[in-house]
Short mmCIF file of C-alpha atoms and ligand atoms in Angstrom, two decimals:
data_model
loop_
_atom_site.label_atom_id
_atom_site.label_comp_id
_atom_site.label_asym_id
_atom_site.label_seq_id
_atom_site.Cartn_x
_atom_site.Cartn_y
_atom_site.Cartn_z
CA MET A 1 -8.65 -38.32 2.11
CA LYS A 2 -11.56 -37.02 3.64
CA VAL A 3 -12.98 -33.90 2.50
CA LEU A 4 -14.25 -32.80 5.69
CA ASP A 5 -10.58 -33.93 6.70
CA LEU A 6 -9.86 -31.52 4.18
CA ILE A 7 -12.01 -28.75 5.37
CA GLU A 8 -11.48 -28.48 8.89
CA LYS A 9 -7.46 -28.47 7.80
CA LEU A 10 -8.44 -25.15 5.48
CA ASN A 11 -10.52 -23.57 8.73
CA LEU A 12 -7.22 -23.97 11.01
CA GLU A 13 -4.34 -23.49 8.53
CA ASN A 14 -5.48 -21.33 6.06
CA ASN A 15 -3.98 -22.98 3.76
CA LEU A 16 -4.02 -26.92 1.19
CA THR A 17 -2.33 -28.50 -1.61
CA LYS A 18 -3.02 -28.28 -4.87
CA GLU A 19 -3.86 -31.69 -5.07
CA GLU A 20 -6.29 -30.91 -2.07
CA ILE A 21 -7.79 -28.20 -3.61
CA VAL A 22 -8.44 -30.37 -6.49
CA TYR A 23 -10.10 -32.87 -4.41
CA LEU A 24 -12.10 -30.90 -2.66
CA LEU A 25 -14.08 -29.54 -6.16
CA THR A 26 -14.11 -32.91 -6.96
CA HIS A 27 -15.44 -34.79 -3.95
CA MET A 28 -17.25 -32.86 -2.17
CA THR A 29 -21.49 -33.35 -1.41
CA GLU A 30 -23.98 -30.91 -0.82
CA GLU A 31 -23.81 -31.54 2.90
CA GLU A 32 -20.39 -31.05 2.63
CA LYS A 33 -20.34 -27.74 1.16
CA ALA A 34 -22.77 -26.62 3.93
CA ILE A 35 -19.69 -26.69 6.03
CA LEU A 36 -17.52 -25.90 4.15
CA PHE A 37 -19.89 -22.29 3.27
CA ASP A 38 -20.03 -22.66 7.54
CA TYR A 39 -16.86 -22.84 7.49
CA SER A 40 -16.01 -19.82 5.39
CA LEU A 41 -19.08 -17.39 7.40
CA GLN A 42 -17.68 -17.80 10.53
CA THR A 43 -14.39 -16.05 9.15
CA LYS A 44 -15.78 -13.76 8.32
CA ARG A 45 -18.09 -12.59 10.74
CA LYS A 46 -14.61 -13.38 13.40
CA TYR A 47 -13.08 -10.08 10.59
CA TYR A 48 -15.22 -8.23 10.31
CA GLY A 49 -18.79 -9.10 12.07
CA ASP A 50 -22.23 -8.59 10.75
CA THR A 51 -20.23 -5.89 8.50
CA VAL A 52 -20.70 -4.71 4.31
CA TYR A 53 -18.35 -2.44 3.39
CA MET A 54 -20.37 -0.28 0.70
CA ARG A 55 -18.23 1.31 -2.84
CA GLY A 56 -19.58 3.41 -5.30
CA LEU A 57 -18.68 2.38 -8.26
CA ILE A 58 -17.88 5.25 -11.52
CA GLU A 59 -16.91 2.87 -15.05
CA PHE A 60 -16.36 6.44 -16.86
CA THR A 61 -14.79 4.91 -19.72
CA ASN A 62 -15.67 2.10 -22.23
CA TYR A 63 -13.11 2.66 -24.50
CA CYS A 64 -10.58 -0.64 -24.65
CA MET A 65 -7.13 -1.19 -26.66
CA ARG A 66 -7.27 -4.39 -25.89
CA ASN A 67 -8.66 -7.81 -27.22
CA CYS A 68 -9.73 -10.03 -24.35
CA LYS A 69 -12.51 -12.72 -26.06
CA TYR A 70 -14.40 -12.60 -23.10
CA CYS A 71 -15.08 -8.87 -22.39
CA GLY A 72 -18.06 -6.53 -24.60
CA ILE A 73 -16.24 -3.73 -24.74
CA ARG A 74 -13.20 -5.19 -25.87
CA ALA A 75 -11.33 -3.03 -29.13
CA LYS A 76 -13.05 -5.00 -31.93
CA GLN A 77 -16.28 -5.30 -30.58
CA PHE A 78 -17.51 -2.63 -33.40
CA ASP A 79 -20.83 -2.52 -31.64
CA ALA A 80 -20.12 -1.22 -28.73
CA ASN A 81 -21.22 2.33 -28.64
CA ARG A 82 -18.15 3.93 -26.72
CA TYR A 83 -18.11 6.85 -24.44
CA ARG A 84 -16.08 8.48 -22.11
CA LEU A 85 -16.96 10.85 -18.84
CA THR A 86 -14.87 14.01 -18.05
CA LYS A 87 -13.38 15.75 -14.80
CA ASP A 88 -16.38 16.93 -14.09
CA GLU A 89 -19.18 15.11 -14.79
CA ILE A 90 -16.86 11.91 -12.96
CA LEU A 91 -16.28 14.72 -10.35
CA LYS A 92 -20.58 14.96 -10.09
CA CYS A 93 -20.66 11.39 -9.75
CA CYS A 94 -18.77 11.82 -6.68
CA ASP A 95 -20.39 14.29 -5.17
CA GLN A 96 -23.71 12.67 -5.53
CA GLY A 97 -21.98 9.76 -3.85
CA TYR A 98 -20.20 11.45 -1.29
CA TRP A 99 -24.16 13.20 -0.50
CA LEU A 100 -25.19 9.38 -0.38
CA GLY A 101 -23.01 8.39 2.35
CA TYR A 102 -19.94 6.32 -0.28
CA ARG A 103 -16.57 6.90 1.08
CA THR A 104 -15.21 5.31 -1.28
CA PHE A 105 -15.13 5.38 -5.12
CA VAL A 106 -13.85 3.15 -7.68
CA LEU A 107 -12.75 4.59 -11.19
CA GLN A 108 -13.09 1.60 -13.43
CA GLY A 109 -12.72 1.94 -17.35
CA GLY A 110 -11.15 0.20 -20.13
CA GLU A 111 -7.54 0.49 -21.37
CA ASP A 112 -8.09 3.91 -23.29
CA PRO A 113 -5.15 6.26 -23.62
CA TYR A 114 -6.90 8.81 -23.74
CA TYR A 115 -6.86 9.39 -20.17
CA THR A 116 -3.07 10.08 -19.84
CA ASP A 117 -1.17 10.30 -16.45
CA GLU A 118 -1.69 13.50 -16.02
CA LEU A 119 -5.11 13.45 -16.94
CA LEU A 120 -5.67 10.65 -14.55
CA VAL A 121 -3.56 12.68 -11.34
CA ASP A 122 -5.98 15.77 -12.76
CA ILE A 123 -8.93 13.70 -11.71
CA ILE A 124 -7.46 11.68 -8.65
CA SER A 125 -6.07 14.79 -6.42
CA SER A 126 -9.21 16.88 -7.36
CA ILE A 127 -11.27 14.32 -6.02
CA LYS A 128 -8.98 14.03 -2.63
CA LYS A 129 -9.19 17.57 -2.28
CA ARG A 130 -12.70 18.03 -2.66
CA TRP A 131 -13.60 14.45 -0.09
CA GLN A 132 -10.86 14.45 2.25
CA ASP A 133 -12.23 11.24 3.86
CA VAL A 134 -12.81 9.78 0.82
CA ALA A 135 -10.26 6.02 -0.71
CA VAL A 136 -10.39 6.27 -4.16
CA THR A 137 -9.65 3.14 -6.10
CA ILE A 138 -8.39 2.73 -9.98
CA SER A 139 -9.48 -0.21 -11.90
CA ILE A 140 -8.05 0.64 -15.80
CA GLY A 141 -5.90 -2.15 -16.58
CA GLU A 142 -2.37 -2.83 -17.39
CA ARG A 143 -0.02 0.57 -17.35
CA THR A 144 3.96 1.17 -16.75
CA MET A 145 5.28 1.14 -13.09
CA GLU A 146 5.89 5.32 -13.40
CA SER A 147 1.63 5.23 -14.93
CA TYR A 148 1.12 3.62 -11.15
CA GLN A 149 3.51 6.30 -9.47
CA ALA A 150 2.13 8.97 -10.63
CA ILE A 151 -1.62 7.35 -9.61
CA LYS A 152 -0.65 6.42 -6.56
CA ASN A 153 0.99 10.05 -5.76
CA ALA A 154 -2.13 11.76 -6.72
CA GLY A 155 -3.66 10.06 -4.03
CA ALA A 156 -5.17 6.68 -5.27
CA ASP A 157 -5.51 4.34 -2.33
CA ARG A 158 -6.19 1.06 -3.98
CA TYR A 159 -6.25 -0.53 -7.26
CA LEU A 160 -7.82 -3.47 -8.56
CA LEU A 161 -6.46 -6.15 -11.33
CA ARG A 162 -8.04 -9.03 -11.66
CA HIS A 163 -5.05 -12.06 -12.77
CA GLU A 164 -8.53 -13.58 -14.62
CA THR A 165 -7.00 -16.81 -14.10
CA ALA A 166 -3.62 -17.80 -13.24
CA ASN A 167 -2.96 -20.63 -15.85
CA ASP A 168 -0.22 -19.63 -18.49
CA ASP A 169 -1.94 -21.00 -21.26
CA LEU A 170 -5.54 -20.78 -20.10
CA TYR A 171 -4.83 -16.80 -20.21
CA GLU A 172 -3.37 -16.56 -23.56
CA ALA A 173 -6.35 -18.51 -25.05
CA ILE A 174 -8.86 -16.18 -23.88
CA HIS A 175 -6.76 -13.08 -24.46
CA GLU A 176 -4.73 -11.48 -27.47
CA ASP A 177 -1.23 -10.21 -27.65
CA MET A 178 -1.31 -10.46 -23.35
CA SER A 179 0.59 -12.43 -21.25
CA LEU A 180 0.52 -13.78 -17.85
CA SER A 181 3.64 -12.63 -16.40
CA SER A 182 2.61 -8.72 -17.05
CA ARG A 183 -0.50 -8.99 -15.55
CA LYS A 184 1.58 -10.90 -12.87
CA GLU A 185 4.29 -8.28 -12.95
CA CYS A 186 1.88 -5.10 -12.63
CA LEU A 187 0.52 -6.73 -9.46
CA ASN A 188 3.58 -6.98 -8.04
CA ASN A 189 4.38 -3.48 -8.99
CA LEU A 190 1.32 -1.92 -7.35
CA LYS A 191 1.73 -3.96 -4.30
CA ALA A 192 5.86 -2.80 -4.35
CA ILE A 193 4.43 1.03 -4.50
CA GLY A 194 2.01 0.32 -1.98
CA PHE A 195 -1.20 -0.17 -3.13
CA GLN A 196 -4.07 -1.86 -1.74
CA VAL A 197 -4.32 -4.30 -4.32
CA GLY A 198 -7.06 -6.57 -5.56
CA ALA A 199 -6.22 -9.52 -7.76
CA GLY A 200 -9.12 -12.01 -8.48
CA PHE A 201 -10.55 -14.29 -11.19
CA MET A 202 -13.23 -15.69 -13.66
CA VAL A 203 -15.08 -19.13 -13.16
CA GLY A 204 -16.13 -21.22 -15.69
CA ILE A 205 -13.98 -19.74 -18.32
CA PRO A 206 -14.56 -22.65 -21.00
CA GLY A 207 -11.41 -24.53 -20.77
CA GLN A 208 -11.20 -23.76 -16.80
CA THR A 209 -10.60 -27.28 -15.01
CA PRO A 210 -10.26 -27.98 -11.23
CA GLU A 211 -6.51 -27.85 -11.30
CA ILE A 212 -6.32 -24.40 -12.98
CA LEU A 213 -9.12 -23.35 -9.98
CA ALA A 214 -6.94 -24.32 -7.61
CA GLU A 215 -4.00 -22.98 -8.68
CA ASP A 216 -5.89 -19.35 -8.96
CA LEU A 217 -5.91 -20.50 -4.99
CA LEU A 218 -2.39 -20.70 -4.68
CA PHE A 219 -1.54 -17.92 -6.81
CA LEU A 220 -3.54 -15.76 -4.28
CA LYS A 221 -2.21 -17.31 -1.60
CA SER A 222 1.28 -16.18 -2.72
CA LEU A 223 0.04 -12.93 -3.17
CA ASN A 224 -1.95 -12.06 -0.34
CA PRO A 225 -3.80 -8.95 -2.02
CA HIS A 226 -5.79 -6.61 -0.29
CA MET A 227 -9.00 -7.20 -1.82
CA VAL A 228 -10.00 -10.48 -4.25
CA GLY A 229 -13.01 -9.54 -7.27
CA ILE A 230 -14.61 -13.35 -8.60
CA GLY A 231 -17.32 -13.50 -10.25
CA PRO A 232 -18.79 -16.21 -12.91
CA PHE A 233 -17.76 -16.06 -16.70
CA ILE A 234 -20.99 -14.23 -18.25
CA PRO A 235 -20.95 -14.38 -22.46
CA HIS A 236 -21.42 -11.61 -24.47
CA ALA A 237 -22.67 -12.89 -28.57
CA LYS A 238 -20.60 -10.22 -29.96
CA THR A 239 -17.49 -11.55 -28.23
CA PRO A 240 -15.05 -14.28 -29.75
CA LEU A 241 -16.39 -16.45 -26.23
CA GLY A 242 -20.04 -15.61 -27.18
CA GLY A 243 -20.97 -19.08 -28.26
CA TYR A 244 -19.79 -20.83 -24.51
CA LYS A 245 -21.41 -21.95 -21.30
CA GLY A 246 -21.16 -19.23 -18.42
CA GLY A 247 -19.85 -19.91 -14.88
CA THR A 248 -22.79 -20.97 -12.18
CA VAL A 249 -23.22 -19.41 -9.62
CA GLU A 250 -23.26 -22.17 -7.29
CA ASP A 251 -19.47 -23.28 -8.52
CA THR A 252 -18.59 -19.21 -7.68
CA LEU A 253 -19.82 -19.73 -4.53
CA VAL A 254 -17.60 -22.40 -4.01
CA MET A 255 -14.41 -20.28 -5.21
CA LEU A 256 -15.57 -17.60 -2.68
CA ALA A 257 -15.85 -19.91 0.19
CA LEU A 258 -12.36 -21.02 -0.29
CA THR A 259 -11.10 -17.93 -0.44
CA ARG A 260 -12.20 -16.76 2.44
CA LEU A 261 -10.45 -19.36 4.39
CA MET A 262 -7.03 -19.43 1.83
CA LEU A 263 -7.46 -15.57 2.56
CA PRO A 264 -8.76 -15.12 6.31
CA LYS A 265 -9.25 -10.78 6.37
CA VAL A 266 -9.23 -10.50 2.54
CA LEU A 267 -12.11 -7.74 1.08
CA LEU A 268 -14.36 -9.70 -0.64
CA PRO A 269 -16.76 -8.19 -3.03
CA SER A 270 -19.93 -10.18 -3.68
CA THR A 271 -19.87 -9.15 -7.50
CA THR A 272 -22.20 -7.39 -9.74
CA ALA A 273 -22.07 -10.31 -12.39
CA LEU A 274 -23.56 -12.99 -9.64
CA GLY A 275 -26.30 -10.33 -8.75
CA THR A 276 -26.86 -11.08 -13.08
CA LEU A 277 -26.87 -14.87 -13.00
CA ASP A 278 -29.34 -14.86 -9.91
CA ASN A 279 -31.54 -12.38 -8.56
CA LYS A 280 -30.12 -13.99 -5.16
CA GLY A 281 -26.80 -14.41 -6.31
CA ARG A 282 -25.11 -11.46 -3.92
CA GLU A 283 -27.57 -11.94 -1.01
CA LYS A 284 -25.67 -15.80 -1.08
CA ALA A 285 -22.32 -14.44 -1.94
CA LEU A 286 -22.63 -12.61 1.58
CA LYS A 287 -23.89 -15.67 3.29
CA VAL A 288 -20.84 -17.57 2.44
CA GLY A 289 -17.95 -15.29 3.43
CA ALA A 290 -18.53 -11.62 0.93
CA ASN A 291 -17.87 -8.54 2.75
CA VAL A 292 -18.22 -5.50 0.05
CA VAL A 293 -20.70 -4.84 -2.63
CA MET A 294 -20.12 -1.82 -5.26
CA PRO A 295 -23.52 -0.52 -6.41
CA ASN A 296 -23.43 1.08 -9.41
CA LEU A 297 -22.74 5.35 -9.33
CA SER A 298 -22.88 6.05 -12.82
CA PRO A 299 -24.33 8.55 -14.64
CA THR A 300 -27.57 6.76 -15.95
CA ASP A 301 -27.21 7.42 -19.89
CA VAL A 302 -23.99 5.27 -19.96
CA ARG A 303 -24.50 2.60 -17.72
CA GLU A 304 -26.17 0.41 -20.82
CA LYS A 305 -22.93 1.42 -22.74
CA TYR A 306 -20.44 0.00 -20.53
CA GLU A 307 -21.37 -4.12 -21.27
CA LEU A 308 -18.40 -6.39 -20.01
CA TYR A 309 -21.54 -9.02 -20.31
CA GLN A 310 -25.16 -8.80 -21.32
CA ASP A 311 -27.99 -8.94 -19.51
CA LYS A 312 -26.20 -6.54 -17.02
CA ILE A 313 -28.07 -6.04 -14.14
CA CYS A 314 -29.40 -2.31 -12.47
CA THR A 315 -28.21 -0.25 -14.81
CA GLY A 316 -31.42 1.35 -15.41
CA ASP A 317 -30.85 2.75 -12.02
CA GLU A 318 -30.59 6.11 -10.90
CA ALA A 319 -27.56 5.92 -8.05
CA ALA A 320 -30.14 6.78 -4.82
CA HIS A 321 -32.13 3.42 -6.43
CA CYS A 322 -28.58 1.37 -5.97
CA ARG A 323 -28.02 2.53 -2.54
CA GLN A 324 -31.12 1.82 -1.07
CA CYS A 325 -31.79 -1.59 -2.93
CA ILE A 326 -28.31 -3.28 -2.01
CA GLU A 327 -28.75 -1.55 1.91
CA GLY A 328 -32.31 -4.10 1.85
CA ARG A 329 -30.80 -6.89 0.28
CA ILE A 330 -27.78 -6.38 3.02
CA ASN A 331 -30.19 -6.34 5.87
CA SER A 332 -32.78 -8.93 4.37
CA VAL A 333 -29.55 -11.72 4.63
CA GLY A 334 -29.09 -10.62 8.54
CA PHE A 335 -25.79 -8.14 8.11
CA HIS A 336 -25.53 -4.15 8.03
CA VAL A 337 -23.98 -1.57 6.17
CA ASP A 338 -21.08 0.60 6.92
CA MET A 339 -20.49 3.84 4.35
CA GLY A 340 -16.81 4.06 6.25
CA ARG A 341 -14.06 4.31 4.00
CA GLY A 342 -13.99 0.39 4.51
CA ASP A 343 -10.05 0.01 4.86
CA TYR A 344 -7.90 -3.60 4.55
CA ASP A 345 -6.60 -2.85 8.17
CA SER A 346 -10.14 -1.76 9.68
CA TRP A 347 -10.85 -5.26 11.10
CA ARG A 348 -8.88 -4.61 13.93
N1 SAH B 1 -9.70 -2.85 -17.54
C1 SAH B 1 -9.85 -3.26 -16.37
C2 SAH B 1 -10.85 -3.52 -15.65
C3 SAH B 1 -12.22 -4.57 -16.60
S1 SAH B 1 -13.27 -4.92 -16.71
C4 SAH B 1 -8.78 -4.11 -16.13
O1 SAH B 1 -8.07 -4.81 -17.19
O2 SAH B 1 -8.56 -4.43 -15.11
C5 SAH B 1 -13.57 -5.43 -14.76
C6 SAH B 1 -13.37 -7.12 -14.90
O3 SAH B 1 -14.29 -7.41 -15.55
C7 SAH B 1 -13.00 -8.33 -15.56
O4 SAH B 1 -11.09 -7.78 -14.77
C8 SAH B 1 -12.22 -9.40 -15.66
O5 SAH B 1 -13.15 -10.21 -14.67
C9 SAH B 1 -14.31 -8.95 -15.51
N2 SAH B 1 -15.61 -9.53 -17.04
C10 SAH B 1 -15.26 -8.93 -18.51
N3 SAH B 1 -15.89 -9.37 -19.25
C11 SAH B 1 -16.88 -10.33 -18.03
C12 SAH B 1 -17.40 -11.67 -18.99
N4 SAH B 1 -18.38 -11.38 -20.00
N5 SAH B 1 -18.31 -12.02 -17.76
C13 SAH B 1 -18.38 -12.09 -16.36
N6 SAH B 1 -16.65 -11.01 -16.19
C14 SAH B 1 -16.47 -10.01 -17.04
#
């Protein structure tokens, strides 16, 4: 096998075998990596040109009943300072976001049973009623089919649920009382209901091998989601995985580029976790095929409390500041902001 032949094949066929992906991941030189990045950027440009979509992120609760071993807001992280936003507070964030030009709001939170279907339906339908030209994305973990359906009926357009890792054993090692099969079932349910669906994984999880990363890519290929969130694992001292090394920017960029070539039209965010590891991390991701950024719209007094990992950036900034800062960063690498809804098929 030759690395360059594999990159050519991936570019032409948008697929590789597990063995081929592992070979790429373990043999690629710096020069070959540059060629991979060139192809992934060209592919992004083919469908999306220089456009980067903006999504306003509202982190509305850091209460969580789960115990993901990497996450700083896990239930057993007793030092976390917990908060919940009321419906009015969420609507205020949207109001400010709409005024700043955002046309997608992403409501993300821990798995918090306080937000019943009834309350979520009220919040989502109020947003959709007040601003008819916005898309609403929900990211609140695993719920029942009925719950997902209620959220969809209320007007939610998209749902983000990273699979975290596509390897059963690794999945069980980094979660408590959770299984990859139920995560996958949720993703399938969300697709069946008609959401635009986002999956994704972390790079650099302790115990993750090139074989497992290949499984992540092949799982994504078979799921064929509309969106894929990929970020480096960043240790949080007050979690069971706090003593391990985190993922690197370089490895994350490779996985972003491979994902762009496996799923050419996918909406691929340049994540905050990348910006946390490297001041230019998000710009680097845009240069290898990412085409979405998610600036924060959460009220500044709760930002620090949504601490999934340590040293998260932008926790002190006003929403308007984030909007300007990100636009400057996007322009600095030759791309331009599109404030539209940016649905999956907008590349047509
Ligand atoms: N409760 C929701 C939202 C989770 S937070 C859900 O279950 O989908 C969003 C994402 O942050 C997670 O899917 C995970 O991939 C990421 N994350 C959590 N802790 C992290 C850490 N320590 N380092 C990097 N990413 C992390």
